XYZ file of C-alpha atoms in Angstrom:
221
model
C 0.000 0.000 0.000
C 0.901 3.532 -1.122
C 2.075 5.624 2.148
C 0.324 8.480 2.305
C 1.812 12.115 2.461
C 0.981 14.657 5.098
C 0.867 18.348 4.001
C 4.377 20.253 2.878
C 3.884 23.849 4.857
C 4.860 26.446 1.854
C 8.497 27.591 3.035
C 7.982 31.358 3.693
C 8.929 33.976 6.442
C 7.162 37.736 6.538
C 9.656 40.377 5.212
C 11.399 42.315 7.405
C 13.952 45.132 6.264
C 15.405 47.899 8.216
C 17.832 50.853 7.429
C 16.426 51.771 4.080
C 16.824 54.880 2.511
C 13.771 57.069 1.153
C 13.013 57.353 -2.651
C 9.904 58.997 -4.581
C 8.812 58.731 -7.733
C 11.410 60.176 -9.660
C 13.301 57.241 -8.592
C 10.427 54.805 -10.788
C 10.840 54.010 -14.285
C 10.607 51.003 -16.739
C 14.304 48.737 -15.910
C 15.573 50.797 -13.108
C 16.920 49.538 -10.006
C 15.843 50.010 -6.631
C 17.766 48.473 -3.946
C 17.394 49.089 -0.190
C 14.563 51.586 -0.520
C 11.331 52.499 0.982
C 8.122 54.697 -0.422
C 5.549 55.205 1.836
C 2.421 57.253 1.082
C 3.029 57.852 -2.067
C -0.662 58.412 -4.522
C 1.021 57.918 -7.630
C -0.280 58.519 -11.534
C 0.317 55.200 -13.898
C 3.509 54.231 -13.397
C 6.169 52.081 -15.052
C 8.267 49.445 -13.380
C 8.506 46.896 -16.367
C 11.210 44.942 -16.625
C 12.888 46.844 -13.404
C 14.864 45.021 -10.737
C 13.792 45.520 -6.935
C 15.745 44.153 -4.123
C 15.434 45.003 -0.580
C 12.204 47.396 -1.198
C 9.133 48.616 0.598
C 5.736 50.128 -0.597
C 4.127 51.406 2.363
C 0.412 52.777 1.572
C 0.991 53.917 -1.724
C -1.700 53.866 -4.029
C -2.058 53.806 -7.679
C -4.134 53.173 -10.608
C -1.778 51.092 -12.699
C 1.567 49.877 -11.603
C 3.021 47.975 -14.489
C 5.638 45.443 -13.117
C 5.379 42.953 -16.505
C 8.569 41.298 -16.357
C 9.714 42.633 -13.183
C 12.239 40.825 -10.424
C 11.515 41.346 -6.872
C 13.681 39.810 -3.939
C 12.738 40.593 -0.767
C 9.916 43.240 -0.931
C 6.994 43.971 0.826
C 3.999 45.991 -0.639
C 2.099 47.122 2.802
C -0.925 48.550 3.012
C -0.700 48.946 -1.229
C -4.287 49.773 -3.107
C -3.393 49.281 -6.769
C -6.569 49.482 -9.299
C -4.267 47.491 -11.354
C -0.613 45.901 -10.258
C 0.449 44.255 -13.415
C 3.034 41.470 -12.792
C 3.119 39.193 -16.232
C 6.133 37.070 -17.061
C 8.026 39.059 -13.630
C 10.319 36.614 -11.082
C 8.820 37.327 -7.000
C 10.860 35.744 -4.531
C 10.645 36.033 -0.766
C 7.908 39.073 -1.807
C 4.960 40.176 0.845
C 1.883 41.879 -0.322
C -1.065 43.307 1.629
C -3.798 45.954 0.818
C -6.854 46.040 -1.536
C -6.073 45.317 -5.380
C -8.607 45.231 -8.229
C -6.725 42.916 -10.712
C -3.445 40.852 -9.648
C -2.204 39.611 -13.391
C 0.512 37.269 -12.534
C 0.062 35.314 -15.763
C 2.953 33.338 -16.632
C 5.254 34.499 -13.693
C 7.907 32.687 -11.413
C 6.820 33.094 -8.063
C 8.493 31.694 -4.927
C 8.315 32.172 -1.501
C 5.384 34.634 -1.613
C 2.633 35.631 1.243
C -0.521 37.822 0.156
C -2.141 38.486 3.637
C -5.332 40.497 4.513
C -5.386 41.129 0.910
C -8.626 42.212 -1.101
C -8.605 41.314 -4.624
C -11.220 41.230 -7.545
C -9.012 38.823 -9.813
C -5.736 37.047 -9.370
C -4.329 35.572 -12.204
C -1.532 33.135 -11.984
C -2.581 31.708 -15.089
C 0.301 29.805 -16.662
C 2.731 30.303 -13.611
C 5.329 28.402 -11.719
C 4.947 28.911 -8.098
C 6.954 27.606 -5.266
C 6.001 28.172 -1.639
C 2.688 30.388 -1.766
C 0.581 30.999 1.049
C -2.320 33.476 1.291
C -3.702 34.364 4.537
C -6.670 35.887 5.697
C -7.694 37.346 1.680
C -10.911 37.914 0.038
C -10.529 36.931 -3.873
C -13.298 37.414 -6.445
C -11.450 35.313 -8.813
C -9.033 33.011 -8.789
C -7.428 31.673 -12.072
C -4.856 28.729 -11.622
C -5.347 27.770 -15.348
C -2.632 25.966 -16.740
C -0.155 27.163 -13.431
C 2.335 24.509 -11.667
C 1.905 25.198 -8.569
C 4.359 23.147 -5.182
C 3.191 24.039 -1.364
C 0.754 26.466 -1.858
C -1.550 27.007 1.285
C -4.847 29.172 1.664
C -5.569 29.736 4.917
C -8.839 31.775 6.159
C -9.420 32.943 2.616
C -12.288 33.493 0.565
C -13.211 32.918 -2.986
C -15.688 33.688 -4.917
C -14.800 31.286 -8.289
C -11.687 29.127 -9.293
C -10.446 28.452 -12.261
C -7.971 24.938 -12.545
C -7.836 24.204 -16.105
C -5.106 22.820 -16.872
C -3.825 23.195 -12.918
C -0.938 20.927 -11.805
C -0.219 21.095 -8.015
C 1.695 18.997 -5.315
C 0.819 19.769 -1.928
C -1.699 22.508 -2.734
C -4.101 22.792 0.538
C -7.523 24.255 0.097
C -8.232 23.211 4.046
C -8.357 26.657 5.208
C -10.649 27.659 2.158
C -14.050 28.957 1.422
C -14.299 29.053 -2.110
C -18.093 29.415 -3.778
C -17.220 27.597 -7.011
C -15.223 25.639 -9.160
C -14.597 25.387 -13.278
C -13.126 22.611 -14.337
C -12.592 20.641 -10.940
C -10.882 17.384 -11.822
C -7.813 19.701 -12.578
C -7.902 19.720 -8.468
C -6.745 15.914 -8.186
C -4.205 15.445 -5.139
C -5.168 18.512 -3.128
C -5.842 18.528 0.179
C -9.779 19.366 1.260
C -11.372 18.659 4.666
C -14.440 15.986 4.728
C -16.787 19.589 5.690
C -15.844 20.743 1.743
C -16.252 17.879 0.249
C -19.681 17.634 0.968
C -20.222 21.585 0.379
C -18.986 20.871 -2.892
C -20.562 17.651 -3.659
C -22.264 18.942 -6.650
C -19.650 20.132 -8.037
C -17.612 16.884 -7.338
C -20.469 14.725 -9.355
C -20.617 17.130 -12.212
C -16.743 16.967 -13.022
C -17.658 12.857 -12.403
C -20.179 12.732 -15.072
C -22.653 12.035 -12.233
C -26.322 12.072 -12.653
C -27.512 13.389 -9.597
C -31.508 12.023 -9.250
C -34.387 11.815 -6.175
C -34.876 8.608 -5.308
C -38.282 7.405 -7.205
């Protein structure tokens, strides 16, 4: 008989920096670098970030209708207290990254993402669509929609989090834990083989479980 495996806890630590020197936002533009920095309540127009390099960085309260970081490395930022109508994030590399705050659309298609925590975050739509993710947890978020289509996802944890839909076309996951999850629907569920659900879900879910079966679901006669 198979042994089976208990849960891999995504690896991941909060970010804490210190001793950072102040910047504004003629310090932002597409493929700068930032390194060691800190903005904090900052209400910025559109801005560019694409293809820039931050290291050592923190966003504290700053606001902004588009922030474009398509293509983007981060290592070892945290985005506090952030309201973005739109943080763009496409085809970028997040590692040991925090985020908190209220965001409309999170479009992390086809990214590299690892060791990453989204906490009390509010967000409309999160798109990982296509991604490779490592050691995700989000804690304590509110999520419209989440799309996992065609991602690869390893230790990723929800925990106290809400969600509206979820898309897993496509989705292949090892150790990805739904326990801690209240999600409202799913599209395409058999994508969602191997992950972790308590016995309460599955039968919250049951008609969703005997749709993706091919289940006819009848009264007795």
């Amino acid at each position: 008989m198979a042994r089976r495996r208990s849960p891999s806890t995504p690896r991941v630590a909060p970010v804490e920096l210190s001793g950072l020197a102040d910047a504004g936002p003629d310090d932002l533009g597409a493929g700068v670098l930032l390194d060691g920095v800190r903005l904090a309540g900052l209400d910025l127009p559109p801005t560019q970030l694409a293809g820039a390099e931050l290291v050592e960085v923190v966003l504290d309260a700053v606001t902004a209708d588009d922030l474009d970081l398509s293509g983007a490395r981060l290592r070892e930022v945290l985005l506090s207290g952030v309201r973005f109508t739109s943080l763009r994030a496409s085809h970028g590399s997040w590692q040991d990254t925090q985020v908190s705050g209220r965001l409309g659309v999170l479009d992390a298609q086809a990214a590299r993402w690892r060791s990453v925590m989204l906490t009390g975050c509010k967000i409309d739509l999160l798109s990982l669509r296509d991604a490779t993710v490592d050691d995700l947890l989000l804690a304590d978020c509110q999520i419209g929609e989440l799309d996992l289509s065609g991602a690869r996802l390893t230790r990723v944890r929800l925990s106290a989090t809400q969600v509206g839909t979820v898309e897993v076309h496509g989705l292949r996951s090892d150790h990805l834990d739904l326990r801690g999850a209240s999600i409202d629907r799913f599209v395409n569920l058999e994508a969602l083989r191997g992950a972790m659900v308590t016995p309460a879900q599955v039968t919250w879910w049951a008609s969703a479980l005997a749709e993706a079966l091919g289940l006819r679901v009848v009264a007795d006669e």
